[in-house]
XYZ file of C-alpha atoms in Angstrom:
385
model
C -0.586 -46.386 -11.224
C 2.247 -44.705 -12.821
C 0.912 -40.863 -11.844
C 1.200 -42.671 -7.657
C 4.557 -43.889 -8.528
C 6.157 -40.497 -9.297
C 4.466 -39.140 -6.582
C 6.250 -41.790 -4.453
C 9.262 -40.267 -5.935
C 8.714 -36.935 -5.436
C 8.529 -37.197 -1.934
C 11.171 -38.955 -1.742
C 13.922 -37.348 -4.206
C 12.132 -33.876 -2.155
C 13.315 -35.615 1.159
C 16.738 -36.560 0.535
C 18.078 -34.357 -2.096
C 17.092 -30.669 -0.050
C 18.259 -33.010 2.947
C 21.791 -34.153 1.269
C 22.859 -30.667 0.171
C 21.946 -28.361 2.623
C 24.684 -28.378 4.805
C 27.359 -27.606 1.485
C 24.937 -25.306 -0.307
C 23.087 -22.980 1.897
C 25.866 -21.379 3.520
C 23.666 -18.169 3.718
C 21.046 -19.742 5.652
C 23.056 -22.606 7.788
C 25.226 -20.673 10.004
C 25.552 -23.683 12.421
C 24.841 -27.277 13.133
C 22.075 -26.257 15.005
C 20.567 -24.531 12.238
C 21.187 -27.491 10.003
C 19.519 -30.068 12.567
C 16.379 -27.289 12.892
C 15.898 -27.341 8.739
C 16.410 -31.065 8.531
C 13.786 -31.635 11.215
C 11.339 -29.563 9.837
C 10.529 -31.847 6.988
C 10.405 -34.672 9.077
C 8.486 -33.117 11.949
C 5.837 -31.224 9.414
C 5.671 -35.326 8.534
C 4.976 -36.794 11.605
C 2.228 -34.089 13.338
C 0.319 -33.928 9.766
C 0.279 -37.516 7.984
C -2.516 -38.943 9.981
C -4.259 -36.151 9.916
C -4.343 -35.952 6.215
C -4.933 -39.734 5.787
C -7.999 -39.446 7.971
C -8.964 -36.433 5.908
C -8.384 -38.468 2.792
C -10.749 -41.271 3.947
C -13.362 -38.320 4.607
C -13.300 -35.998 1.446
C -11.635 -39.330 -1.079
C -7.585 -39.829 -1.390
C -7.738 -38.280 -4.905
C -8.765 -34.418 -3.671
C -5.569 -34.529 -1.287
C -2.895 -36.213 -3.646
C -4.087 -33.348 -5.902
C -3.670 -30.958 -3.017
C -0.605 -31.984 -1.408
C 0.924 -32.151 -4.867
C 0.471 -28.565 -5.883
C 1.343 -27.063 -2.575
C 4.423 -29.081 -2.698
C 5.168 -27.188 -6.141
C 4.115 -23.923 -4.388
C 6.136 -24.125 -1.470
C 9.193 -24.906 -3.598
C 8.878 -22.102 -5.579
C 8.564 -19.689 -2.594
C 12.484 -20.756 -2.221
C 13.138 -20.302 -5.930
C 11.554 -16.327 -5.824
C 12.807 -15.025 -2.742
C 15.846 -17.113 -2.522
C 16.631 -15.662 1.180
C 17.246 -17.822 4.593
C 14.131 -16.858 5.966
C 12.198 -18.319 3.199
C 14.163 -21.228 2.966
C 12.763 -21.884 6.406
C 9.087 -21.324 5.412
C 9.783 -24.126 2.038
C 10.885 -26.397 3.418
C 8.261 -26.527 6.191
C 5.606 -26.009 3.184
C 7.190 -28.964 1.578
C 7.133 -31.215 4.533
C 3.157 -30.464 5.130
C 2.311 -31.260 1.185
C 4.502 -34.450 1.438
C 2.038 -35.610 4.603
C -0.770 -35.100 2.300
C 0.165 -36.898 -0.894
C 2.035 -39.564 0.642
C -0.304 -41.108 2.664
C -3.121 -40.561 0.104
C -0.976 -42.193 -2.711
C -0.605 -45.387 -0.201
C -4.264 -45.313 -0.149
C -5.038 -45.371 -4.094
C -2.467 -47.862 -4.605
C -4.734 -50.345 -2.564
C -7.901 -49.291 -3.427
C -6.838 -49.347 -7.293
C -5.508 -52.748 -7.200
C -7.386 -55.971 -6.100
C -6.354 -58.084 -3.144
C -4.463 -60.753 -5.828
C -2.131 -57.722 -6.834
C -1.809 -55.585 -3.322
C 2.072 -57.360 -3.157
C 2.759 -55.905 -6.740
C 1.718 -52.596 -6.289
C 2.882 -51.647 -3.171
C 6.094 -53.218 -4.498
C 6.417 -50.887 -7.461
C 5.408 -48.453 -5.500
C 8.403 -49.165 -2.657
C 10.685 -49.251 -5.859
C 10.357 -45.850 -7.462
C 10.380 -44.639 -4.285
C 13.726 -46.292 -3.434
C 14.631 -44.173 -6.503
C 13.921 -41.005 -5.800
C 15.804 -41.852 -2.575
C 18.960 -42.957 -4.615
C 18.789 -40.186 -6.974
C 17.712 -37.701 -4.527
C 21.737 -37.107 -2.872
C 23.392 -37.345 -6.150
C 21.359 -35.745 -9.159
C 20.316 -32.715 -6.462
C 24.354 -32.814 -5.847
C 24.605 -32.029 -9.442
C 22.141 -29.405 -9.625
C 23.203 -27.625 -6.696
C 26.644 -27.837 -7.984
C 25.238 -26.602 -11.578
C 22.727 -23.874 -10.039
C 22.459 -23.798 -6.433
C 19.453 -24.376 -3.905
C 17.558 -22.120 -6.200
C 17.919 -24.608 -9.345
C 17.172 -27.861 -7.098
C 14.091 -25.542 -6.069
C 13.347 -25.313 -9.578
C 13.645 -28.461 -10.236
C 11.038 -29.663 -7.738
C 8.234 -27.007 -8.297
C 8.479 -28.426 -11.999
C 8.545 -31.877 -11.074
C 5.703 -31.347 -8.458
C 3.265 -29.920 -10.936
C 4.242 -32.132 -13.453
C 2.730 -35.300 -11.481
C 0.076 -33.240 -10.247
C -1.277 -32.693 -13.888
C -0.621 -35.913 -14.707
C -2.105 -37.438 -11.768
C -5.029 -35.237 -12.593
C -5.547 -36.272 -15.950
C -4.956 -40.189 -15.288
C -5.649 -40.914 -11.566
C -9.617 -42.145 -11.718
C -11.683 -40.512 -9.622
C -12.397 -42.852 -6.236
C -15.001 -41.903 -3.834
C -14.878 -41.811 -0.079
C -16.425 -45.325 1.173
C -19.339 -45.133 3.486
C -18.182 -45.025 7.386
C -19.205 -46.612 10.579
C -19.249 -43.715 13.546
C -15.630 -44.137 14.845
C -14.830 -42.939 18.625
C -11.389 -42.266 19.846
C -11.895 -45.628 21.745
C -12.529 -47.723 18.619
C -9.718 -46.142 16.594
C -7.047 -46.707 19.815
C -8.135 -50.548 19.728
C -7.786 -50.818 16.070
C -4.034 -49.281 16.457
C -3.490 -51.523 18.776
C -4.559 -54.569 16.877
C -1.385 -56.942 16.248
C -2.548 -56.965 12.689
C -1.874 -53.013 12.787
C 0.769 -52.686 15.152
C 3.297 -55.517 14.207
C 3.519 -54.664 10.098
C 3.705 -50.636 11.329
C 6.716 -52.034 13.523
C 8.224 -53.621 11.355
C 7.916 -50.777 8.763
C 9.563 -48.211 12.271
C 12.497 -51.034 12.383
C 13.593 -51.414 8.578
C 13.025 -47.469 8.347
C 15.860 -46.967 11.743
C 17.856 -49.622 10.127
C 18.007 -47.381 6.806
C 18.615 -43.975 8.084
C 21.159 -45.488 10.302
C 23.014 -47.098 7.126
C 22.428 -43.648 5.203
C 24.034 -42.017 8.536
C 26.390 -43.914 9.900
C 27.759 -46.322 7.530
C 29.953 -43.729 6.166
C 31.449 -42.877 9.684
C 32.398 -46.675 9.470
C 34.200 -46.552 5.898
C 36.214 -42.709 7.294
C 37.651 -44.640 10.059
C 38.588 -47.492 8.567
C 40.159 -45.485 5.858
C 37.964 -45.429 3.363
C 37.506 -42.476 0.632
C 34.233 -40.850 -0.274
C 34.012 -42.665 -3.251
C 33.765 -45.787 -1.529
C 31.532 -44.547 1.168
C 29.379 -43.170 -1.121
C 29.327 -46.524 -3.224
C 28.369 -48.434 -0.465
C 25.224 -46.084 0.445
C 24.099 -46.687 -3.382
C 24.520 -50.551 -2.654
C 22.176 -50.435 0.036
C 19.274 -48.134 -1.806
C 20.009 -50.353 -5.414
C 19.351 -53.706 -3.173
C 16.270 -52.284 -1.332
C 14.947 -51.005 -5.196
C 15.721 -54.292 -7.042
C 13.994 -56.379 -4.228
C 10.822 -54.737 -3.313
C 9.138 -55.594 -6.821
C 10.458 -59.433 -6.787
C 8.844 -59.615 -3.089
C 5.696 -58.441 -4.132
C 4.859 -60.800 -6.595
C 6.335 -63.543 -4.448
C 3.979 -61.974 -2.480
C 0.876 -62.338 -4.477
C 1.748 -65.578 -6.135
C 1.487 -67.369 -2.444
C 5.514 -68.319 -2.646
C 5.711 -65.794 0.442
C 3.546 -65.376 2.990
C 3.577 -61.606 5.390
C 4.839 -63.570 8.785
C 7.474 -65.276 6.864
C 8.811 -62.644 4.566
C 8.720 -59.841 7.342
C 10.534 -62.216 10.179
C 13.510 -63.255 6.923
C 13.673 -58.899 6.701
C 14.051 -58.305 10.101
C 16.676 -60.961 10.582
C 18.849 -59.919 7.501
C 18.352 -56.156 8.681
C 19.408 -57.017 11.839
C 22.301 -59.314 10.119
C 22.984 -56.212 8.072
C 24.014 -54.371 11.032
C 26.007 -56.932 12.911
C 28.475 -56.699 9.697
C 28.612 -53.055 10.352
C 30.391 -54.213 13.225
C 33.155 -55.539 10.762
C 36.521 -53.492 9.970
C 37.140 -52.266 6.198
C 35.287 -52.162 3.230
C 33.792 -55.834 3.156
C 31.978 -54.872 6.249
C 30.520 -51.947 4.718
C 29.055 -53.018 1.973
C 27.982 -56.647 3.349
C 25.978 -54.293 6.001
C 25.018 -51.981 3.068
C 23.769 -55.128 0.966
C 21.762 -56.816 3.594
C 20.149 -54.086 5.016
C 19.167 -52.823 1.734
C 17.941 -56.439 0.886
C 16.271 -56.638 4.295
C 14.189 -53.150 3.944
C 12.992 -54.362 0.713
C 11.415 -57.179 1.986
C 9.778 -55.317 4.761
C 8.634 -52.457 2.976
C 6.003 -53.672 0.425
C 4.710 -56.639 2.606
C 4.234 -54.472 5.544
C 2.136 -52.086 3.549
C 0.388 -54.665 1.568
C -0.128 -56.952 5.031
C -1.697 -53.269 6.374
C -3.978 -53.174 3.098
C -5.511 -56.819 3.699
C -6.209 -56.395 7.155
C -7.732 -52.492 7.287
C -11.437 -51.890 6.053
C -11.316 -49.707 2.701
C -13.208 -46.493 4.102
C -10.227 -45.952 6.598
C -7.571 -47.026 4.137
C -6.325 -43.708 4.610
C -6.461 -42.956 7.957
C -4.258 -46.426 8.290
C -1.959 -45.467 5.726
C -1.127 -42.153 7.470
C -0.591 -43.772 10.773
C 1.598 -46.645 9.533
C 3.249 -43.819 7.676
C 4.088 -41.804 11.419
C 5.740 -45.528 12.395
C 7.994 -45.415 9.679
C 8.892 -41.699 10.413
C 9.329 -41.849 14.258
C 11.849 -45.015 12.892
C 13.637 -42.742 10.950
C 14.242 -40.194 13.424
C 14.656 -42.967 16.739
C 17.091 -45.497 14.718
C 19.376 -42.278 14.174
C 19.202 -41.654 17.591
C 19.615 -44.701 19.587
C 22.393 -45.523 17.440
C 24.157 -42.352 18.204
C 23.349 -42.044 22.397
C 24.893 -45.577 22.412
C 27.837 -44.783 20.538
C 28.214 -41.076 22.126
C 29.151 -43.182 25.701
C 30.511 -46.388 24.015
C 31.796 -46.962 20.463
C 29.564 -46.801 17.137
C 30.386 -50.755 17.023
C 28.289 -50.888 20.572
C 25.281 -48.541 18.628
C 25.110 -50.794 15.769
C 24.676 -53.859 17.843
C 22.318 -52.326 19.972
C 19.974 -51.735 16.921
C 20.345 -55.184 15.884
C 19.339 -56.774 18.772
C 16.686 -54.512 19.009
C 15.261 -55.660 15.587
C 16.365 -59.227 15.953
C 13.656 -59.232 18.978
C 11.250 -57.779 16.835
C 11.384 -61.120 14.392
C 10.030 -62.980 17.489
C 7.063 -60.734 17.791
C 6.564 -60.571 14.058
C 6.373 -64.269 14.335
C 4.764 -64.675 17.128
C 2.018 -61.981 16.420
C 1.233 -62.674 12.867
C 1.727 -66.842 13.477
C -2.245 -67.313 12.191
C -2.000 -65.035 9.331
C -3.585 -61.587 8.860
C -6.951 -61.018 8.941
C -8.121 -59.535 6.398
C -11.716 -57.627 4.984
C -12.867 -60.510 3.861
C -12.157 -62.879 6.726
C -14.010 -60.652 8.866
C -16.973 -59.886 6.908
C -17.518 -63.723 6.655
């Protein structure tokens, strides 16, 4: 497991620390704002066309192959960047690295289920939520210190090693797991299996608690500048928010898989302190900051490894990966939509008005989770009997 778990990381301390320090670093290649929002989106975009493409692909040729694959072109498109080291390249990286992440992500997800029985889906997913809560903490402020140390071409560095590293390792210690025999799918059977509530709510609630984090990552520290607040603080409360999300993803897991939590119950208590999270957001000064920072960071990691393990349960093993990568577009279309609503609300109102906008957006996803998932998930087993 430990081999998926740093490759949870890398794609994740990839994302954010590039993300974090382009706009101060790469003064050569971001001329404009424009430029800035083009290079940040290529990541995420690469993400969102590719992912279910390479979890279906995963399902087909076994999830092992592409976290192997995706893994060393992530290492090969970051050193691109560190040998040519010009704007135009920069370009070409970090659309390189975007493509690999949408091939090992979604085929780590995969061998994190099929490596773990049903008892311990809760556990893994929430280790695997945790490391990569990590890479997302460390990703802003030890790439801060490398770009500060070395430039883009050092953080470069730093990720081609770390990208082959865990592709060796995951090489010598990830067993090998062979595609699972599959039933003729049409276009037809995959769109009703999408649309399934036991699909479509978890992947939900994965899009909200995803919006709800980029929008506390965003905005939060708009909220601490105008209410006076240094970058210390600001910065502080952004940590608070990926530290809670870290510390709580394990605990819910095993809550998880003990039968102290159940999916409908645990996801409906995320959404509502998520939501909570945000109304605080709402208050003036530092205590509103962090209490926003603290329960949306508590709220995400209750969502996170239940939504993915509640996915798991319910999705036949042979398309594990195919699942995986979808669920996995949810969470990025959240990403980029939370940012978004928040800021066309706020762009013709106040930021206040965007924040509570999002929260009542997720606080009327709770009664669909609940509704939805009221007689449990269905899961292989069910259905087979």
């Amino acid at each position: 497991m430990w081999p998926l778990y740093a490759a949870g990381f890398t794609t994740a301390f990839g994302a954010h620390g590039i993300a974090a320090n382009l706009g101060g670093a790469g003064k050569d290649a971001v001329t404009s704002l424009l430029v800035l929002g083009g290079l940040l989106a290529l990541y995420d975009g690469a993400e969102v066309l590719l992912k279910p493409v390479f979890g279906t692909l995963a399902d087909r040729v076994g999830a092992r192959p592409v976290l192997l694959g995706g893994l060393v072109a992530f290492a090969l498109a970051s050193a691109l960047y560190v040998l040519a080291d010009s704007p135009g390249w920069l370009w070409a990286a970090r659309l390189g690295q975007g493509a690999a992440a949408s091939a090992f992500s979604p085929a780590a997800s995969a061998l994190v289920s099929r490596l773990n029985p049903a008892a311990k889906q809760g556990r893994a997913f929430g280790g695997y939520g945790f490391y990569k809560s990590i890479g997302y903490t460390l990703g802003p402020l030890l790439g801060g210190v490398l770009v500060w140390a070395g430039g883009l071409r050092l953080l470069f560095t730093v990720l081609t090693v770390l990208g082959a590293a865990v592709a060796v390792w995951a090489l010598a210690a990830v067993p090998v797991v062979p595609p699972l025999p599959r039933a003729r799918q049409t276009v037809l059977d995959l769109a009703r299996r999408l649309a399934d509530p036991a699909f479509l709510l978890p992947t939900a609630a994965l899009a909200g608690a995803t919006a709800a984090l980029s929008v506390g990552v965003g905005f939060l520290p708009v909220s601490g500048r105008a209410a006076g607040l240094g970058t210390v603080a600001t910065g502080a409360a952004v940590s608070v928010l990926a530290a809670c999300a870290a510390v709580v993803q394990p605990r819910t897991g095993r809550a998880l898989d003990a039968g102290r939590l159940t999916a409908r119950t645990g996801l409906t208590a995320g959404l509502l302190l998520t939501a909570a999270g945000l109304a605080c957001a709402m208050l003036p000064g530092l205590t509103g900051v962090l209490l926003a920072a603290a329960l949306i960071g508590v709220g995400t990691g209750l969502i996170t490894p239940l939504g993915f393990a509640t996915l798991a349960s319910s999705t036949p093993k042979e398309r594990l990966g195919q699942t995986m990568g979808a669920a996995e577009l949810g969470r990025e279309l959240g990403d980029a939509g939370g940012p978004l609503l928040v800021a066309g609300v706020a762009a013709s109102t106040t930021l206040t008005h965007g924040y509570a906008t999002l929260a009542a957006v997720l606080a009327c996803g709770t009664v669909l989770v609940g509704w939805g998932l009221r007689g449990g998930v269905r899961t292989e087993k069910t259905e087979a009997a």
